[in-house]
XYZ file of C-alpha atoms in Angstrom:
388
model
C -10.133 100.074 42.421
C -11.144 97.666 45.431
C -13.550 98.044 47.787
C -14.259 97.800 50.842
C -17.921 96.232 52.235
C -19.453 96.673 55.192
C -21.492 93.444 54.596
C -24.726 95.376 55.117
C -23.511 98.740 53.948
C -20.536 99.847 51.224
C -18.057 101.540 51.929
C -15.474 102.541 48.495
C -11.991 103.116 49.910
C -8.286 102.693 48.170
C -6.207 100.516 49.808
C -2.365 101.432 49.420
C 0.595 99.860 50.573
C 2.472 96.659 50.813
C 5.496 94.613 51.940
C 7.858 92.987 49.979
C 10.817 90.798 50.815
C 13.289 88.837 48.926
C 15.100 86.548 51.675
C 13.547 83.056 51.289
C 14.123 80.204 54.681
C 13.730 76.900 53.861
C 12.351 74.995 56.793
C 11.561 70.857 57.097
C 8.862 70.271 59.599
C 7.365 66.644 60.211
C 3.895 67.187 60.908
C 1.016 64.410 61.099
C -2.505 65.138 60.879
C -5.697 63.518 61.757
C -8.565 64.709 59.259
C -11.131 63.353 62.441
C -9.502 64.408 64.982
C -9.297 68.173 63.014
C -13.283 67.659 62.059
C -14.290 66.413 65.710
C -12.756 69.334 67.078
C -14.435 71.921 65.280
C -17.917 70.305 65.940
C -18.477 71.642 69.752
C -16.732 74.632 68.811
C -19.985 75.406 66.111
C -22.515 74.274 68.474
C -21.371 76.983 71.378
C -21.563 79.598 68.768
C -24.511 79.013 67.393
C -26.145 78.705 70.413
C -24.743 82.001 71.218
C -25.615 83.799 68.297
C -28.812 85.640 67.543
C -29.990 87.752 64.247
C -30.921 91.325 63.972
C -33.162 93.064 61.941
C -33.033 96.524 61.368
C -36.181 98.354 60.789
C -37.321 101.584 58.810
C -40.096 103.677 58.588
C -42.089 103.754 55.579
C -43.431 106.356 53.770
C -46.502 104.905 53.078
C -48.957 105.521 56.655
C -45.651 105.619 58.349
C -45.314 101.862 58.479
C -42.612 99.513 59.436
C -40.071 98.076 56.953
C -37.265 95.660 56.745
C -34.137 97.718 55.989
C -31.308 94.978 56.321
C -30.716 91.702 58.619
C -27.376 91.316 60.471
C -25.836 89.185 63.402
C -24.866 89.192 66.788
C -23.018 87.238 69.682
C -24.933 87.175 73.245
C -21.883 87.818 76.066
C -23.951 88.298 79.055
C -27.015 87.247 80.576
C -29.286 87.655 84.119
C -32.466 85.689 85.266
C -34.831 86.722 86.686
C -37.264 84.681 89.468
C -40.773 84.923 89.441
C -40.354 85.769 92.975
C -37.909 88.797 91.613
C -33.971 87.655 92.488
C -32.017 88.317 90.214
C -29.385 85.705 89.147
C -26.046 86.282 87.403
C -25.185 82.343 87.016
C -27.843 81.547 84.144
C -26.479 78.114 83.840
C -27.778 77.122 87.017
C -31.169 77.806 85.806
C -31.798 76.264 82.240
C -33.951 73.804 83.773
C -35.336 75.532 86.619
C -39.399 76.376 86.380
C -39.170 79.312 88.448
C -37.381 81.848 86.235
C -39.775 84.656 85.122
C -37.483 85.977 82.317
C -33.480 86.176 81.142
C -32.030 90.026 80.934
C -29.348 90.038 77.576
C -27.029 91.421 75.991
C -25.276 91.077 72.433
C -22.723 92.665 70.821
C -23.022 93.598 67.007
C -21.874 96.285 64.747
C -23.156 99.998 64.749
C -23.769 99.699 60.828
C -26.417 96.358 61.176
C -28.477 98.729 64.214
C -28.822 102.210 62.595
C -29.584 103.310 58.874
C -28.392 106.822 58.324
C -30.672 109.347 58.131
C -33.466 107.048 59.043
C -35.870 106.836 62.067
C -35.085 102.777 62.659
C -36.400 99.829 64.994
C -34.493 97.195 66.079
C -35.663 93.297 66.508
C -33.352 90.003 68.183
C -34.275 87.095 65.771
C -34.397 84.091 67.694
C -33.938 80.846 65.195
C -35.179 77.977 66.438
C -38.156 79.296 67.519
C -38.505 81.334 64.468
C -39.060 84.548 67.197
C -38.464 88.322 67.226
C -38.277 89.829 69.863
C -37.885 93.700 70.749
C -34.485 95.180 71.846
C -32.974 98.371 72.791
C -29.857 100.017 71.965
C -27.423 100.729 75.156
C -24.496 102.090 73.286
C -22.312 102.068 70.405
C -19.583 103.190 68.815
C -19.380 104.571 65.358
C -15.576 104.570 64.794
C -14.858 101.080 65.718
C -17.904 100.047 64.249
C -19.259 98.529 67.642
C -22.655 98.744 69.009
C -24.371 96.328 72.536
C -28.169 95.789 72.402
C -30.195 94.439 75.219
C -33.581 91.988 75.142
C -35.589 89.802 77.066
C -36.636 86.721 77.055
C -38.037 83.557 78.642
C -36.158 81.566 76.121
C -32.484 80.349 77.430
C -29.508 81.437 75.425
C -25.649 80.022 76.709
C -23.465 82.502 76.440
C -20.514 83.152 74.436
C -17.357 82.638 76.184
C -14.229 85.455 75.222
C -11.051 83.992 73.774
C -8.073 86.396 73.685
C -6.892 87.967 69.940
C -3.644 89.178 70.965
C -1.795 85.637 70.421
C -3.237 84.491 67.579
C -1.270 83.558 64.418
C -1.402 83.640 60.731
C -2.928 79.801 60.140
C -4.748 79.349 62.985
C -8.221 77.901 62.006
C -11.358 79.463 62.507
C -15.451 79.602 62.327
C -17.049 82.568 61.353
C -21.320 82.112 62.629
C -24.196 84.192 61.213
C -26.839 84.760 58.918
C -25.410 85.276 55.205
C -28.425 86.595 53.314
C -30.978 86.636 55.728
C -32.851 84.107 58.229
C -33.317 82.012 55.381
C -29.966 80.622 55.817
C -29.745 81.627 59.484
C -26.720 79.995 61.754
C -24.424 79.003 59.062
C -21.021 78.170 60.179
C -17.817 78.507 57.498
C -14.188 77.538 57.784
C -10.881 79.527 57.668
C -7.997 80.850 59.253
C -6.015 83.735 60.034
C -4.793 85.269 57.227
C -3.232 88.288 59.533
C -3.927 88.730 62.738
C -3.340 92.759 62.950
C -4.423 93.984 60.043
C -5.115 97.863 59.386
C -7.135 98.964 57.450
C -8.606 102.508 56.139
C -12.177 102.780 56.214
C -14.963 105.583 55.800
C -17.768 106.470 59.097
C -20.843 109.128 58.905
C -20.610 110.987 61.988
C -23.394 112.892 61.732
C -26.320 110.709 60.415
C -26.903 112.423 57.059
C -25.851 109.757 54.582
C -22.701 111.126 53.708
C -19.225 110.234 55.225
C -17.223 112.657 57.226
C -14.639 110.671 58.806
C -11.395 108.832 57.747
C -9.407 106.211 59.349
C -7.726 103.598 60.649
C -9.138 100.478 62.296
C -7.443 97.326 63.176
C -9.328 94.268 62.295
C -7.960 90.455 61.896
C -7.990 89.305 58.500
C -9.187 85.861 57.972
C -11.179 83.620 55.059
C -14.245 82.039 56.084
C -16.874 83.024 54.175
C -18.823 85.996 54.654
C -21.610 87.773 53.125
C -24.624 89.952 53.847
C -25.939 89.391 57.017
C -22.706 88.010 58.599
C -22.219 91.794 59.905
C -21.987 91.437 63.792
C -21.777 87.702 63.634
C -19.210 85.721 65.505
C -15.513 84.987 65.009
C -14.442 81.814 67.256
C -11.757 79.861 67.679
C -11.252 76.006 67.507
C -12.429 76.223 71.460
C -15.574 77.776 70.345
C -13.961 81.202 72.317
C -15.046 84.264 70.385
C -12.029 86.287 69.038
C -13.703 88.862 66.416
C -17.129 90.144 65.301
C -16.954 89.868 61.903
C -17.680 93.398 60.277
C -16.924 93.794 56.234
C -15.451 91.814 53.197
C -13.260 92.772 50.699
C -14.188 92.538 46.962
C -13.902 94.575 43.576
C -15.881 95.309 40.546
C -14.809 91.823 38.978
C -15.546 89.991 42.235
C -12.466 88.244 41.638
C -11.120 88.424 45.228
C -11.871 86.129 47.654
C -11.471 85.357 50.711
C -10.744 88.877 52.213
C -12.931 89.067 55.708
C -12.402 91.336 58.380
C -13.419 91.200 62.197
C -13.226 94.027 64.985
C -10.220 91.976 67.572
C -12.102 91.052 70.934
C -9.380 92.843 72.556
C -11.149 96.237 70.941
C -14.221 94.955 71.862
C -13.385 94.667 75.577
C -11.876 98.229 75.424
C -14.987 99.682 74.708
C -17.834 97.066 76.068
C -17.679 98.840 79.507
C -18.860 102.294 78.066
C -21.051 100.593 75.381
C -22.765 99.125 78.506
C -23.121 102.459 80.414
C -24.731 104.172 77.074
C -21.528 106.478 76.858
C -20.638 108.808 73.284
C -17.014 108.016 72.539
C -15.414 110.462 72.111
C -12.252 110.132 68.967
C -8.782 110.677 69.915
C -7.090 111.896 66.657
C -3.221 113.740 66.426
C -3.666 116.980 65.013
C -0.694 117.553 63.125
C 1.797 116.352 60.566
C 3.711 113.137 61.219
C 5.868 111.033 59.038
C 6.999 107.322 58.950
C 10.744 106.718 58.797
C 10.183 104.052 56.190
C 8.449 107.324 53.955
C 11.200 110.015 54.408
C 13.843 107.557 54.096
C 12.398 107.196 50.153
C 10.958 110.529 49.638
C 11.774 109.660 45.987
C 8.611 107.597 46.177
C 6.660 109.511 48.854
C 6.687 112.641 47.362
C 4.613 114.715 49.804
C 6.934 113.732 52.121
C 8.781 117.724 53.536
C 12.390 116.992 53.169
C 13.655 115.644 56.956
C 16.974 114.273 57.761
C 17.128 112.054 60.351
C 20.090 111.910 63.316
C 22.786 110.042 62.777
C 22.431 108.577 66.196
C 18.980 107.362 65.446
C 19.205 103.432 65.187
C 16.211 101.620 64.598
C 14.387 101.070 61.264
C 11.425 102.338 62.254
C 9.088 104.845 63.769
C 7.085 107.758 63.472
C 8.538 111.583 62.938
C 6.804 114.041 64.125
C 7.035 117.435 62.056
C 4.295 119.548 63.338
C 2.599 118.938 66.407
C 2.062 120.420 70.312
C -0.107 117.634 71.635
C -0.428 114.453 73.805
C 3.257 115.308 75.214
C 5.117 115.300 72.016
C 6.952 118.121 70.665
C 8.610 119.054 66.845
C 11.176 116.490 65.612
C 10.504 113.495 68.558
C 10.571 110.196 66.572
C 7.794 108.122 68.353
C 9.207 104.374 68.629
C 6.347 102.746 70.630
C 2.820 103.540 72.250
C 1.465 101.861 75.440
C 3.798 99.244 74.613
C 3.069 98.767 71.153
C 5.729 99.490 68.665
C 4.485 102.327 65.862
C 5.739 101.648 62.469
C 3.069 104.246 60.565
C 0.575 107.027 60.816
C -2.117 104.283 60.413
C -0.646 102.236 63.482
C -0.150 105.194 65.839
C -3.658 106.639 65.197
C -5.446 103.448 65.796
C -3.366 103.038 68.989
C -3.971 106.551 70.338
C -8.010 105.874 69.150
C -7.696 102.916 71.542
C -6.420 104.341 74.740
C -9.752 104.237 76.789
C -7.643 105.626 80.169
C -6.773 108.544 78.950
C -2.786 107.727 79.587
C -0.324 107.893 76.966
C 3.416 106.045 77.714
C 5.580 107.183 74.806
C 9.349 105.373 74.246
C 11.072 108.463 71.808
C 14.144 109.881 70.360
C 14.327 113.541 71.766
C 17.548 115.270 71.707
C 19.612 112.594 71.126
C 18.206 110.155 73.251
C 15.840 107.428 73.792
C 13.433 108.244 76.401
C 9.931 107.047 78.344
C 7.348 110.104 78.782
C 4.251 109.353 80.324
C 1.214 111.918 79.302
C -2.064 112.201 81.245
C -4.677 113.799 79.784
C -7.096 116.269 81.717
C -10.447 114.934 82.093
């Protein structure tokens, strides 16, 4: 059995599924590489994110004359930042002032994950950890969400943090080098940077969420996260992801290990594309709301071996149906789909499994839905709106 860890809390799921193939390409490519060069690159790109990376503590109250406690210590990247002058303009160009003496105080915010600021079940404080001045400082929650694991705080400060510049996670490739930034094990061992790379860039991956606060978990899905081996450990939980230009690409949100701890190298980040998806509402304080299919849908790769699927209802599929993939859909009245479409692509992504279009549909923050299907013998574009 393997399982999946959030690094601050554990989560026990089964991971199924993989991809075999027997065609072998033999390639010749002259490559030469400069250790330095490779090294000296990396150096600037650690600096930015360390710089741009805070700690978080997460705080629970005691039974004992309803005191304070540290629950758990996690990590986050700061993305945006205001000053403010003594004389009360507010600036949104903080770089102008590091050296200025007549800034009052910085407004910021960090992004982190949902599981590092809340304890289930618990009444809980959170506190921005400030390294190099060995600080904490008070913080509040704006939003979060519990799905994609996602949650913004907001602090202030007279102390000047750069901020974190956004790379892009869409074009990134298995091999591509990267540091992962935070604080494994606590403040003790606050800003550590580790080496990796991609190990796949779209990755999904089933995990468990407690809706409702009471400890127990009441949700199942799919999240897409980019799969990649720096190290990570407790306390890395909301830390950065960055690439070689120091340009974040993931907060880094759970490991995979099992009972043996014999596998390594399994980390996981939330994409920065999800992140940007949401970080508006997260801003704003709004509840996400899930997006889920309610119905019964089946992959083309599962009913074309039902001998191995064997829940699979028995579905033939037309003759004049092409393509190698796609999803069928056998029971469902919803988001402009009927009985027996075959979805081939969502919002321009192509949908290969259950896992893929319920992640995609989950991710659809405008509420518009443009489907490429078979339907009656054809391959067709429907766009569906849905009603606010």
């Amino acid at each position: 059995m393997k399982k999946i860890i959030f690094i601050l809390m554990v989560l026990i799921v089964f991971l199924t599924g993989c991809s075999t193939s027997n065609e072998i390409t033999n390639k010749t490519y002259d490559v030469e590489i400069n250790i330095n060069n490779i090294s000296e690159a990396f150096i600037p790109a650690a600096e930015k994110a360390i710089q741009s990376s805070v700690g978080i503590s997460c705080y629970v109250k005691g039974s004992v004359f309803g005191s304070w406690q540290l629950e758990s210590v996690g990590s986050g990247v700061v993305y945006f930042g205001q000053a403010v002058l003594k004389e009360g303009t507010i600036l949104d160009n903080i770089e102008e002032t590091k050296n200025r003496d007549d800034v009052d105080h910085y407004l910021y915010r960090a992004i982190t994950n949902y599981h590092v600021i809340n304890k289930s079940g618990n009444e809980v404080m959170n506190k921005v950890y400030l390294s190099k001045l060995d600080l904490l400082i008070d913080c509040t929650v704006l939003g979060y969400n519990i799905y994609e694991d996602l949650a913004v705080v907001e602090f202030e400060t007279t102390v000047f943090i750069p901020l974190i510049t956004f790379g892009n996670s869409d074009n990134l490739q298995s091999g591509e080098l990267v540091l992962a930034v935070g604080n494994p094990e606590g403040y003790d061992y606050s800003d550590s940077v580790t080496l990796g790379m991609i190990g796949n860039p779209q990755r999904y991956v089933e995990v468990e969420r407690d809706l409702n606060g009471d400890g127990r978990n009441d949700w199942t899905g799919t999240c897409e996260y980019l799969q990649h081996d720096a190290a990570i450990n407790s306390g890395n939980s909301g830390g950065a992801l960055v690439n070689i230009k120091g340009e974040l690409i993931g907060i880094n949100a759970m490991k995979l290990i099992d009972k043996n701890n014999t596998i390594e190298g399994m980390g996981f980040a939330i994409p920065i594309k999800i992140v940007n998806k949401y970080l508006d509402d997260l801003e704003k304080g709004k509840n996400i709301q899930i997006k889920q299919l309610k119905g019964s849908v089946y992959s083309i790769n599962e009913i074309l071996n039902q001998e191995i699927f064997n829940n699979v209802p028995k579905i033939t599929i037309p003759l004049n149906f092409d393509k190698e993939y796609g999803v069928y859909v056998y029971s469902l009245d919803d988001f402009g789909l009927k009985d027996d479409d075959i979805i081939i692509e969502l919002n321009g992504y192509n949908i290969y499994n259950r896992d893929i279009l319920n992640e995609t549909i989950r991710n659809d923050v405008d509420d518009t839905f443009i489907w490429v299907i078979y339907r009656d013998g054809k391959y067709q574009e429907i766009i569906y709106q849905e009603k606010e």
